[in-house]
Short mmCIF file of C-alpha atoms in Angstrom, two decimals:
data_model
loop_
_atom_site.label_atom_id
_atom_site.label_comp_id
_atom_site.label_asym_id
_atom_site.label_seq_id
_atom_site.Cartn_x
_atom_site.Cartn_y
_atom_site.Cartn_z
CA MET A 13 0.00 0.00 0.00
CA GLU A 14 1.37 3.36 -0.88
CA VAL A 15 1.68 5.42 2.25
CA ILE A 16 2.55 8.54 0.41
CA GLY A 17 1.03 7.81 -2.93
CA ASP A 18 -2.56 8.55 -2.15
CA LEU A 19 -2.01 11.25 0.40
CA PRO A 20 -3.74 14.50 -0.38
CA ARG A 21 -1.32 17.10 -1.70
CA GLU A 22 -1.46 19.34 1.39
CA LEU A 23 -0.41 16.47 3.63
CA PHE A 24 2.38 15.44 1.32
CA LEU A 25 3.59 19.05 1.36
CA GLU A 26 3.65 18.99 5.16
CA ILE A 27 6.05 16.07 5.02
CA LEU A 28 8.31 17.67 2.43
CA LEU A 29 8.44 21.03 4.22
CA ARG A 30 10.03 19.43 7.25
CA LEU A 31 12.80 17.76 5.29
CA PRO A 32 16.24 19.35 5.01
CA ALA A 33 17.32 20.50 1.55
CA GLU A 34 19.83 17.65 1.35
CA SER A 35 17.01 15.07 1.53
CA LEU A 36 14.84 17.08 -0.85
CA MET A 37 17.62 17.04 -3.43
CA ARG A 38 17.40 13.26 -3.33
CA CYS A 39 13.60 13.22 -3.33
CA LYS A 40 13.61 15.24 -6.54
CA TYR A 41 14.60 12.14 -8.47
CA VAL A 42 12.01 9.75 -7.09
CA CYS A 43 9.32 10.40 -9.65
CA LYS A 44 7.81 13.15 -11.78
CA TYR A 45 5.23 14.18 -9.20
CA TRP A 46 7.81 14.66 -6.49
CA HIS A 47 10.07 16.46 -8.94
CA SER A 48 7.36 18.88 -9.94
CA ILE A 49 6.64 19.86 -6.36
CA ILE A 50 10.21 20.19 -5.14
CA THR A 51 11.37 22.33 -8.05
CA ASN A 52 8.35 24.63 -7.85
CA PRO A 53 9.49 28.14 -6.77
CA LYS A 54 6.50 28.45 -4.47
CA PHE A 55 7.46 25.29 -2.65
CA ILE A 56 11.02 26.55 -2.31
CA GLN A 57 9.69 29.73 -0.75
CA LEU A 58 7.43 27.83 1.67
CA HIS A 59 10.30 25.56 2.65
CA LEU A 60 12.51 28.57 3.28
CA ASN A 61 9.82 30.27 5.37
CA TYR A 62 9.26 27.11 7.37
CA ASN A 63 12.95 26.98 8.19
CA TYR A 64 13.10 30.67 9.08
CA ASN A 65 10.31 30.03 11.57
CA ASN A 66 11.51 26.73 12.95
CA ASN A 67 15.06 25.81 12.07
CA VAL A 68 17.40 28.78 12.28
CA CYS A 69 20.85 27.59 13.22
CA VAL A 70 24.35 28.98 13.40
CA LEU A 71 26.92 28.54 10.63
CA LEU A 72 30.46 28.56 11.91
CA LYS A 73 33.68 29.02 9.99
CA ARG A 74 36.87 28.34 11.88
CA CYS A 75 40.47 27.30 11.30
CA LEU A 76 41.88 24.09 12.60
CA VAL A 77 45.39 22.76 12.61
CA THR A 78 45.64 19.44 10.84
CA CYS A 79 47.89 16.65 12.01
CA LEU A 80 50.41 17.76 9.43
CA GLY A 81 50.60 21.08 11.17
CA GLN A 82 48.75 22.98 8.45
CA LYS A 83 45.90 25.36 8.91
CA GLU A 84 42.61 24.38 7.35
CA ASN A 85 39.26 26.11 7.14
CA LEU A 86 36.18 24.24 8.23
CA LEU A 87 32.50 25.05 7.92
CA SER A 88 30.14 23.61 10.53
CA LEU A 89 26.56 23.95 11.63
CA VAL A 90 25.80 24.51 15.29
CA CYS A 91 22.16 23.61 15.65
CA GLY A 92 19.39 22.09 17.70
CA ASN A 93 20.33 21.96 21.31
CA GLY A 94 23.63 23.53 20.59
CA PHE A 95 26.04 20.92 21.68
CA SER A 96 25.84 18.96 18.50
CA PHE A 97 27.46 20.22 15.38
CA VAL A 98 27.82 18.77 11.93
CA ASN A 99 30.75 19.52 9.72
CA LEU A 100 29.44 20.59 6.37
CA ASP A 101 30.70 18.57 3.50
CA VAL A 102 31.06 21.56 1.25
CA ASP A 103 33.63 21.34 -1.48
CA LEU A 104 35.87 24.08 -0.26
CA SER A 105 39.03 22.58 -1.69
CA LEU A 106 39.90 25.86 -3.32
CA TYR A 107 39.46 27.57 -0.02
CA ARG A 108 40.38 25.01 2.55
CA LYS A 109 43.92 26.25 2.77
CA GLU A 110 43.16 29.88 2.11
CA PRO A 111 44.54 31.72 5.14
CA CYS A 112 42.32 34.77 4.84
CA LEU A 113 38.99 33.11 4.14
CA GLN A 114 36.14 35.21 5.42
CA LEU A 115 32.53 34.34 5.83
CA LEU A 116 30.93 37.48 4.44
CA GLY A 117 27.26 36.92 4.91
CA HIS A 118 24.15 34.81 4.53
CA CYS A 119 20.82 35.33 2.90
CA ASP A 120 18.04 32.78 2.36
CA GLY A 121 20.35 29.80 2.59
CA ILE A 122 23.07 31.24 0.34
CA ILE A 123 26.42 32.16 1.87
CA CYS A 124 29.21 34.31 0.52
CA LEU A 125 32.88 33.51 1.11
CA SER A 126 35.91 35.55 0.12
CA ASN A 127 39.62 35.94 0.62
CA TYR A 128 39.23 39.71 0.27
CA ARG A 129 41.51 39.81 -2.72
CA ASP A 130 40.51 37.98 -5.82
CA TYR A 131 38.08 35.21 -4.90
CA ILE A 132 34.45 35.68 -4.03
CA LEU A 133 32.22 32.62 -3.92
CA LEU A 134 28.46 32.21 -3.52
CA CYS A 135 27.43 28.86 -2.21
CA ASN A 136 24.39 26.96 -0.95
CA PRO A 137 25.91 24.47 1.49
CA ALA A 138 22.78 22.33 1.56
CA THR A 139 22.39 21.77 -2.19
CA ARG A 140 26.16 22.14 -2.74
CA GLU A 141 25.63 24.55 -5.60
CA SER A 142 28.37 27.14 -5.84
CA MET A 143 29.40 29.94 -8.13
CA LEU A 144 32.64 31.88 -8.33
CA LEU A 145 32.12 35.54 -9.13
CA PRO A 146 33.83 37.07 -12.18
CA GLU A 147 36.87 39.25 -11.63
CA SER A 148 36.61 42.82 -10.44
CA ARG A 149 36.33 45.59 -12.95
CA LEU A 150 38.10 48.19 -10.86
CA PRO A 151 41.75 48.68 -11.71
CA CYS A 152 44.50 47.85 -9.27
CA TYR A 153 46.15 51.14 -9.91
CA HIS A 154 44.89 54.52 -10.85
CA SER A 155 45.84 55.67 -14.32
CA ILE A 156 46.95 59.17 -13.34
CA ARG A 157 49.17 58.68 -10.31
CA SER A 158 50.85 55.62 -8.91
CA LEU A 159 48.38 54.66 -6.24
CA ILE A 160 48.02 51.28 -4.62
CA SER A 161 44.63 49.80 -4.14
CA GLN A 162 43.03 47.48 -1.70
CA THR A 163 39.58 46.02 -1.27
CA THR A 164 38.51 47.59 1.98
CA GLY A 165 34.92 46.49 2.14
CA LEU A 166 32.83 43.60 0.86
CA GLY A 167 29.15 43.03 1.52
CA PHE A 168 26.54 40.49 0.51
CA GLY A 169 22.76 40.68 0.46
CA TYR A 170 19.55 40.43 -1.50
CA ASP A 171 17.70 42.97 -3.59
CA ALA A 172 14.00 42.24 -3.32
CA LYS A 173 13.11 44.51 -6.23
CA SER A 174 15.19 42.79 -8.85
CA HIS A 175 15.04 39.36 -7.14
CA CYS A 176 18.77 38.87 -7.14
CA PHE A 177 21.69 38.47 -4.80
CA LYS A 178 24.22 41.27 -4.78
CA VAL A 179 27.81 41.70 -3.66
CA VAL A 180 29.18 45.18 -3.09
CA ARG A 181 32.90 45.91 -3.15
CA ILE A 182 34.65 49.08 -1.95
CA VAL A 183 38.16 49.54 -3.31
CA SER A 184 40.28 52.26 -1.75
CA TYR A 185 43.36 53.92 -3.20
CA TRP A 186 46.39 55.18 -1.29
CA GLU A 187 49.49 56.96 -2.46
CA GLU A 188 52.30 54.49 -2.12
CA LEU A 189 54.90 56.46 -0.28
CA ARG A 190 52.92 58.50 2.23
CA GLY A 191 51.28 55.72 4.17
CA SER A 192 48.67 57.96 5.76
CA ASN A 193 45.69 56.46 7.51
CA LEU A 194 42.86 57.55 5.29
CA PRO A 195 42.78 56.61 1.62
CA HIS A 196 42.73 59.18 -1.12
CA PHE A 197 39.43 58.05 -2.43
CA SER A 198 37.34 54.96 -2.94
CA ARG A 199 35.47 53.41 -5.82
CA VAL A 200 32.50 51.09 -5.52
CA GLU A 201 31.21 48.30 -7.71
CA VAL A 202 28.24 46.00 -7.36
CA TYR A 203 27.80 42.46 -8.63
CA SER A 204 24.30 41.17 -9.24
CA THR A 205 23.25 37.59 -9.95
CA GLY A 206 20.67 39.04 -12.31
CA THR A 207 23.28 40.37 -14.73
CA ASP A 208 26.11 38.06 -13.58
CA SER A 209 28.52 40.98 -13.86
CA TRP A 210 30.09 43.82 -11.91
CA LYS A 211 29.01 47.39 -12.47
CA GLU A 212 30.73 50.43 -11.00
CA ILE A 213 28.39 52.83 -9.26
CA ASN A 214 28.88 56.55 -8.98
CA VAL A 215 28.74 57.21 -5.22
CA THR A 216 30.85 58.79 -2.55
CA VAL A 217 31.63 56.54 0.33
CA PRO A 218 30.78 58.65 3.42
CA ALA A 219 33.03 56.78 5.85
CA HIS A 220 36.10 54.55 5.72
CA VAL A 221 35.67 50.89 6.51
CA ARG A 222 37.80 49.63 9.35
CA TYR A 223 38.25 46.29 11.04
CA SER A 224 36.36 45.43 14.18
CA PRO A 225 35.79 41.87 15.38
CA CYS A 226 32.37 40.36 14.55
CA PHE A 227 30.92 43.51 13.08
CA GLU A 228 29.93 43.00 9.46
CA THR A 229 26.26 42.16 9.32
CA TYR A 230 23.47 41.99 6.77
CA PHE A 231 20.25 43.32 8.23
CA ASN A 232 17.10 44.99 7.01
CA GLY A 233 18.16 44.77 3.37
CA ALA A 234 21.48 46.50 4.02
CA PHE A 235 25.03 45.42 4.75
CA HIS A 236 26.80 47.08 7.69
CA TRP A 237 30.49 47.71 8.39
CA TYR A 238 32.47 49.35 11.19
CA ALA A 239 33.84 52.61 9.86
CA MET A 240 35.37 55.94 10.67
CA ASP A 241 34.16 59.23 9.27
CA ASP A 242 36.35 62.15 8.21
CA ASN A 243 36.25 63.61 11.73
CA GLY A 244 37.62 60.46 13.27
CA ASN A 245 34.28 59.36 14.74
CA GLU A 246 33.33 55.71 14.88
CA VAL A 247 30.21 55.03 12.87
CA ILE A 248 28.31 52.23 11.22
CA LEU A 249 28.45 52.39 7.45
CA SER A 250 25.58 50.71 5.67
CA PHE A 251 24.86 49.92 2.03
CA ASN A 252 21.31 49.29 0.92
CA MET A 253 21.15 46.47 -1.62
CA GLY A 254 17.92 47.74 -3.13
CA ASN A 255 18.71 51.38 -3.92
CA GLU A 256 22.51 50.91 -3.83
CA GLU A 257 23.07 53.85 -1.51
CA PHE A 258 25.34 54.33 1.48
CA GLN A 259 24.14 55.59 4.81
CA VAL A 260 26.00 56.47 7.98
CA ILE A 261 24.38 55.26 11.19
CA PRO A 262 25.75 56.95 14.28
CA MET A 263 26.95 55.00 17.29
CA PRO A 264 25.49 55.67 20.76
CA SER A 265 26.41 59.11 22.14
CA PHE A 266 29.14 58.18 24.55
CA ILE A 267 31.22 56.50 21.88
CA SER A 268 32.70 59.35 19.94
CA LYS A 269 36.42 59.18 19.75
CA HIS A 270 38.33 56.07 18.95
CA ASP A 271 39.45 54.37 22.14
CA HIS A 272 41.82 51.59 21.21
CA SER A 273 41.20 49.57 24.31
CA ILE A 274 37.49 49.11 23.64
CA CYS A 275 36.04 46.86 20.93
CA SER A 276 32.60 46.97 19.45
CA SER A 277 30.78 44.20 17.64
CA LEU A 278 27.50 44.39 15.77
CA LEU A 279 25.01 41.58 16.17
CA VAL A 280 21.33 41.07 15.38
CA TRP A 281 19.03 40.53 18.36
CA ASN A 282 15.24 40.41 18.48
CA ASP A 283 14.97 41.91 14.99
CA CYS A 284 17.12 44.91 15.87
CA ILE A 285 20.79 45.64 15.50
CA ALA A 286 22.73 45.48 18.74
CA LEU A 287 26.16 46.82 19.58
CA VAL A 288 28.23 44.87 22.05
CA ILE A 289 30.94 46.99 23.70
CA TYR A 290 33.75 45.31 25.62
CA PRO A 291 37.41 45.72 26.48
CA GLU A 292 39.87 44.33 24.01
CA ARG A 293 42.11 42.77 26.61
CA GLY A 294 41.65 41.33 30.05
CA ILE A 295 41.00 38.06 31.76
CA GLU A 296 37.67 39.31 33.04
CA LYS A 297 35.44 41.20 30.65
CA SER A 298 32.03 42.80 30.85
CA PHE A 299 29.94 43.10 27.70
CA GLU A 300 27.57 46.02 27.39
CA ILE A 301 24.71 45.58 24.97
CA PHE A 302 23.08 48.53 23.21
CA VAL A 303 20.06 47.89 21.03
CA MET A 304 18.98 50.33 18.31
CA LYS A 305 15.26 50.18 18.89
CA GLU A 306 14.49 52.35 15.90
CA TYR A 307 16.74 51.56 12.99
CA GLY A 308 18.84 54.55 11.98
CA VAL A 309 17.74 56.79 14.84
CA LYS A 310 20.67 57.72 17.09
CA GLU A 311 18.54 58.52 20.14
CA SER A 312 17.02 55.05 20.09
CA TRP A 313 20.24 53.33 21.18
CA THR A 314 19.28 51.77 24.51
CA ASN A 315 21.60 50.09 26.97
CA VAL A 316 19.53 47.00 27.62
CA LEU A 317 21.88 44.87 29.65
CA THR A 318 25.41 44.07 30.69
CA ILE A 319 26.79 40.56 30.56
CA GLY A 320 29.41 39.54 33.05
CA PRO A 321 32.00 40.07 34.15
CA LEU A 322 32.95 36.77 32.53
CA THR A 323 36.29 35.06 32.83
CA ARG A 324 38.33 34.01 29.83
CA VAL A 325 35.69 35.00 27.30
CA GLU A 326 37.14 36.99 24.44
CA ARG A 327 34.36 38.26 22.21
CA PRO A 328 30.71 37.79 21.23
CA LEU A 329 29.84 35.83 18.11
CA VAL A 330 26.12 35.65 17.50
CA PHE A 331 22.76 35.64 19.30
CA ARG A 332 20.80 32.42 19.14
CA LYS A 333 17.08 32.10 19.79
CA ASN A 334 17.01 35.53 21.44
CA ASP A 335 17.95 34.28 24.88
CA GLU A 336 21.38 32.84 24.27
CA ILE A 337 24.58 34.35 22.95
CA LEU A 338 27.48 32.35 21.53
CA MET A 339 30.92 33.65 22.37
CA GLU A 340 34.53 32.82 21.75
CA GLY A 341 36.74 31.91 24.70
CA SER A 342 40.39 32.73 25.27
CA HIS A 343 41.69 29.39 24.15
CA GLY A 344 39.81 29.00 20.90
CA GLN A 345 36.68 27.37 22.23
CA MET A 346 33.06 28.25 21.64
CA MET A 347 30.85 28.95 24.61
CA SER A 348 27.25 29.84 25.13
CA TYR A 349 25.87 32.32 27.64
CA ASN A 350 22.24 32.02 28.61
CA LEU A 351 20.72 35.44 29.16
CA ARG A 352 17.99 34.14 31.44
CA ASN A 353 19.88 32.05 33.95
CA LYS A 354 23.30 33.62 33.28
CA GLU A 355 24.93 30.22 32.78
CA VAL A 356 28.06 29.84 30.74
CA LYS A 357 28.47 26.53 28.89
CA ASP A 358 31.43 25.19 27.01
CA LEU A 359 30.11 23.81 23.72
CA GLN A 360 33.23 21.73 23.10
CA ILE A 361 33.78 23.19 19.66
CA TYR A 362 37.39 24.22 19.15
CA GLY A 363 39.50 26.13 16.68
CA ILE A 364 42.46 28.42 16.33
CA PRO A 365 41.83 31.47 18.51
CA LYS A 366 40.33 34.44 16.69
CA SER A 367 39.51 32.35 13.64
CA PHE A 368 35.83 31.95 14.54
CA SER A 369 33.24 33.58 12.38
CA THR A 370 29.51 32.93 12.69
CA LEU A 371 26.19 33.77 11.16
CA ALA A 372 22.56 32.82 11.58
CA TYR A 373 21.72 30.38 8.80
CA VAL A 374 18.75 28.51 7.34
CA ASN A 375 18.75 25.46 5.15
CA SER A 376 17.10 26.07 1.79
CA LEU A 377 16.79 25.00 -1.82
CA VAL A 378 17.37 28.48 -3.13
CA SER A 379 19.65 28.68 -6.13
CA VAL A 380 22.83 30.81 -6.01
CA GLU A 381 21.69 32.35 -9.25
CA GLY A 382 18.78 34.05 -7.58
CA GLY A 383 15.81 34.92 -9.71
CA ASN A 384 13.14 33.27 -7.58
CA GLN A 385 10.34 35.77 -7.63
CA MET A 386 8.50 33.95 -4.89
CA LEU A 387 11.17 34.68 -2.29
CA ASP A 388 9.90 38.15 -1.61
CA GLN A 389 6.38 37.21 -0.78
CA ARG A 390 7.20 36.41 2.80
CA ASP A 391 3.66 36.68 4.03
CA ASN A 392 2.10 34.76 1.23
CA THR A 393 1.46 31.27 2.42
CA ASP A 394 -1.49 30.61 0.18
CA PHE A 395 -0.63 27.51 -1.72
CA GLY A 396 -3.27 27.94 -4.35
CA TRP A 397 -2.02 25.73 -7.12
CA MET B 30 -10.69 16.70 40.68
CA LEU B 31 -13.59 17.83 38.58
CA LEU B 32 -15.70 15.26 36.90
CA SER B 33 -15.36 15.96 33.25
CA LYS B 34 -18.07 15.41 30.76
CA ASN B 35 -17.75 12.42 28.55
CA SER B 36 -18.58 12.35 24.92
CA ALA B 37 -19.70 9.26 23.15
CA LEU B 38 -18.25 8.85 19.72
CA GLU B 39 -19.53 6.31 17.32
CA SER B 40 -17.27 4.94 14.68
CA LYS B 41 -18.05 3.59 11.27
CA ASP B 42 -18.08 0.08 12.63
CA ASN B 43 -20.74 1.08 15.10
CA GLU B 44 -18.55 0.91 18.12
CA ILE B 45 -19.06 3.52 20.74
CA PHE B 46 -16.14 5.07 22.59
CA GLU B 47 -16.44 7.08 25.71
CA VAL B 48 -13.91 9.82 25.71
CA GLU B 49 -13.41 12.72 28.06
CA GLU B 50 -14.72 15.78 26.38
CA SER B 51 -11.54 17.78 26.86
CA ILE B 52 -9.70 15.12 24.90
CA ALA B 53 -12.33 14.75 22.25
CA ILE B 54 -12.22 18.42 21.36
CA GLN B 55 -8.54 18.20 20.50
CA SER B 56 -9.93 17.07 17.22
CA GLU B 57 -10.98 20.22 15.41
CA LEU B 58 -13.66 18.32 13.60
CA ILE B 59 -15.30 17.00 16.71
CA LYS B 60 -14.97 20.40 18.33
CA THR B 61 -16.92 21.98 15.52
CA MET B 62 -19.55 19.27 15.64
CA THR B 63 -19.87 19.62 19.40
CA THR B 64 -20.55 23.29 19.32
CA MET B 65 -23.32 22.73 16.86
CA VAL B 66 -24.99 19.90 18.73
CA ASN B 67 -25.77 19.19 22.36
CA SER B 68 -22.44 18.85 24.02
CA LYS B 69 -23.24 16.33 26.66
CA ALA B 70 -23.48 13.22 24.60
CA TYR B 71 -23.95 12.75 20.94
CA VAL B 72 -23.61 10.36 18.15
CA ASN B 73 -21.43 11.82 15.53
CA GLU B 74 -22.90 10.75 12.28
CA ARG B 75 -20.01 11.80 10.15
CA ASN B 76 -17.70 9.86 12.34
CA GLN B 77 -19.31 6.83 10.91
CA MET B 78 -16.84 7.16 8.10
CA VAL B 79 -13.92 6.46 10.36
CA PRO B 80 -13.17 2.80 10.87
CA GLU B 81 -12.90 1.50 14.35
CA ALA B 82 -9.19 0.98 14.48
CA ARG B 83 -8.43 4.58 13.74
CA CYS B 84 -10.86 5.88 16.28
CA ARG B 85 -9.45 3.73 19.00
CA LYS B 86 -5.99 4.94 18.22
CA GLN B 87 -7.14 8.55 18.49
CA ALA B 88 -8.66 7.94 21.87
CA ASN B 89 -5.57 6.19 23.13
CA TYR B 90 -3.26 8.82 21.79
CA HIS B 91 -5.03 11.57 23.58
CA VAL B 92 -5.51 9.81 26.85
CA GLU B 93 -1.83 9.00 26.99
CA GLN B 94 -0.75 12.40 25.87
CA ASN B 95 -2.72 14.10 28.56
CA ASN B 96 -1.35 11.79 31.20
CA LYS B 97 2.26 12.46 30.43
CA ILE B 98 3.26 15.80 31.77
CA VAL B 99 7.00 15.51 31.78
CA ASP B 100 8.56 16.41 28.42
CA GLU B 101 11.06 13.58 28.32
CA GLU B 102 8.49 10.95 29.11
CA LEU B 103 6.25 12.36 26.43
CA SER B 104 8.86 12.29 23.68
CA ASP B 105 9.89 8.76 24.64
CA TRP B 106 6.30 7.65 24.56
CA GLU B 107 5.70 9.45 21.30
CA SER B 108 8.59 7.75 19.52
CA LYS B 109 7.24 4.37 20.60
CA PHE B 110 3.73 5.29 19.56
CA PHE B 111 4.87 6.10 16.05
CA GLU B 112 7.08 3.07 15.65
CA VAL B 113 4.57 1.29 13.50
CA ASP B 114 4.69 0.01 9.99
CA MET B 115 3.78 1.92 6.90
CA ASP B 116 0.18 0.76 6.77
CA ASP B 117 -0.59 1.83 10.32
CA LEU B 118 1.20 5.07 9.74
CA HIS B 119 -1.02 5.69 6.75
CA GLU B 120 -4.13 5.00 8.83
CA LEU B 121 -2.95 7.41 11.49
CA PHE B 122 -2.24 9.99 8.88
CA MET B 123 -5.66 9.79 7.28
CA ALA B 124 -7.39 9.74 10.66
CA ALA B 125 -5.41 12.70 11.97
CA ASN B 126 -6.24 14.62 8.84
CA TYR B 127 -9.92 13.78 8.88
CA LEU B 128 -10.36 14.49 12.56
CA GLU B 129 -8.10 17.52 12.30
CA ILE B 130 -5.85 16.79 15.25
CA GLU B 131 -2.78 18.94 14.84
CA SER B 132 -0.44 17.29 17.33
CA LEU B 133 -1.08 13.87 15.84
CA LEU B 134 -0.52 15.19 12.34
CA ASN B 135 2.79 16.72 13.38
CA GLY B 136 3.90 13.45 14.90
CA VAL B 137 3.07 11.37 11.86
CA THR B 138 4.56 13.91 9.45
CA LYS B 139 7.78 13.93 11.37
CA ARG B 140 7.91 10.14 11.44
CA VAL B 141 7.45 9.82 7.70
CA GLY B 142 10.06 12.55 7.25
CA ASP B 143 12.48 10.58 9.42
CA PHE B 144 11.91 7.56 7.19
CA ILE B 145 12.78 9.59 4.12
CA LYS B 146 15.85 11.13 5.73
CA ALA B 147 17.10 7.67 6.59
CA CYS B 148 16.98 6.53 2.97
CA LYS B 149 20.47 6.62 1.57
CA ASN B 150 19.52 7.07 -2.02
CA VAL B 151 16.64 7.50 -4.42
CA GLU B 152 16.07 3.81 -5.04
CA VAL B 153 15.63 3.11 -1.34
CA ILE B 154 13.01 5.86 -1.11
CA ARG B 155 11.11 4.32 -3.98
CA GLN B 156 11.22 0.88 -2.40
CA THR B 157 10.20 2.08 1.05
CA PHE B 158 7.15 3.86 -0.22
CA GLY B 159 6.35 1.66 -3.20
CA ILE B 160 6.68 4.39 -5.80
CA ASN B 161 7.31 3.76 -9.45
CA ASN B 162 10.02 5.53 -11.33
CA ASP B 163 8.10 7.24 -14.10
CA PHE B 164 10.98 9.20 -15.53
CA ALA B 165 12.02 8.31 -19.04
CA ALA B 166 15.65 7.20 -19.01
CA GLN B 167 16.73 10.22 -20.98
CA GLN B 168 14.86 12.68 -18.73
CA GLU B 169 16.53 11.22 -15.70
CA GLU B 170 19.92 11.52 -17.32
CA GLU B 171 19.29 15.16 -18.21
CA ILE B 172 18.25 16.04 -14.70
CA ARG B 173 21.29 14.40 -13.23
CA LYS B 174 23.54 16.32 -15.59
CA LEU B 175 21.94 19.62 -14.63
CA ASN B 176 22.57 18.93 -11.00
CA SER B 177 25.96 17.40 -11.42
CA TRP B 178 27.37 19.03 -8.31
CA ASN B 179 25.18 16.83 -6.20
CA HIS B 180 26.09 13.47 -4.84
CA ILE B 181 22.85 11.61 -4.99
#
C-alpha cells in the first residue's frame, strides 16, 4: 500500500516542508510528481519560510590545525540543542587552505565567502551549488598617479526589487609612499546575480571601513560595516542592496572618539541591531549591549543589559534564539551564555583562537543564481495551485 | 478533581467510545460538531466514516498524551507510539487529517520525514514507499547532468 502515494497534496507538502534540503535534493529524483513539487518556486519559498520560523541555526567558519601542522578552514553547523554540530561537507578545496577566508554573509540559505583579494564565492551548502564571481572591474592602480589599491569592504545581500543576490565591493586607493591612515578616495562596484557581472556605481563613500571583530552584518536589506568618518568618529556604514546607496548610522552618544582599548561588535538581536561593547584585553570582561530600537535613529540606542564580568571570554559571536549568545573563549573554544539564567556553557567546539566567524543560517533549496520571484512574498502562504 | 463530561463517539463500525470531552475536542472536527450539537453526549454521524481501528488509536493517543506531563516521558512515549509500519502510519495519517488533530498530524509527518531522511539514495526511497520511477531514461539523465554538483 502506498503510504505517500494517495495522500492529499497538502499532507504530502507537510512532510516535504520538514525535510532538510539535502534530503529534498534526493527526493527530486524519485518520480515526476515529487520532482514537480520540489522544483516549484513556491514550494522553495514555503520551505525557506518554514525553516526561518523553525530551524534557524548557526553557521560557523573556523580554522583548525591538521595533524600535518597545516591550517585548514572548516564550515560547521551549530544547531538544535547547541552541543551537536555537523561539519558541512562543502567542497571548499579551493578555499580550505586559504589563510584569509572570510565568511561574508548569509541570505536565504546562500552564503558568501571571500579571501578579500581575488576570490568571491556564492554557495548553498545544503544543495552544494556554488558559483565563483567574475573578476573585479576596478583597476589595481589609478591611471593618473601611482596609487596602490586594496579592497577595503565587501558586503553580501539580497535585492528584493530585482530578485537577485548582490555583492558590493569598496576599493580604496592610497598613495604608495605617504602611508597615511585615510585613503585618497574609494570606488565602488556592485555584482548582481541578475546580470552576472560587476558594475561600478557613482557614489561617494561617506566613511572609511575599518576592522572590528564580529561587526559586518546583513540586516534589514542592508550590509553594515564598522567605519570611521572624516572627523575620526566611529560610525556604522551601511549599504542598501535595493537602492545601492550608502548611509552612515551613528553610534550611541558616549562613543565618539576612537578608544583603542574598547572593541565593538555588531550583532542582530530580536529583529534589531545590537552593539556589544567590551574591552579588548583582560582576563575578566564585561559586555555592554546597546540595542537600536528604531533603525537609523541615534537617540534610540538603549543600553539593555550588561553581561558579566565573565572570565576568559574573548568576544561575542552571534545571538541564538534571542535568549542565548554564543561567544569565543580565550583558548579558541566556543561557549554559550544564557541570558535568562546567566549560565556559561562550554560547547566543546574548538579552533584556532580568533579564527571563529559565525552567522545565523537557514537550510534552503534556493539557487545561487537568484531569480526566484517567490522569495519576496514572505507573508504569502497561500498555496493555491 | 472535577468530573469531566464524557462524549460518546460512534465509529463507522458502530462501536461507541467514551472519551473525556476535553480530549475529544482536541480534534478540530469534533470540536466543531460539538458546538453545533448538544455537548453532553452525541452520536457523531459523520464519524461513521472512520473505521474503528483509527478511532481507537485517536482515543488512546489523547488519553496518553494528557497523562504524560513531563517532556522527556512524552517524547519517549511518542517515539514508541509512532514506531509502526507503513500501513498503520497511513491510517494514522488519514485519521489525523480527517479528525483535524494537529499534534497527531505533526507526529506522523515527522515520522514519515524521518523515514525519508534515513533513505540513503533515491532507489531506497522508492522501495520504502512503493513508488514507481516514471521518468524516461533520458529525462533522468538530463536532470542528473543539470545537478551534477550533487552526490545523490
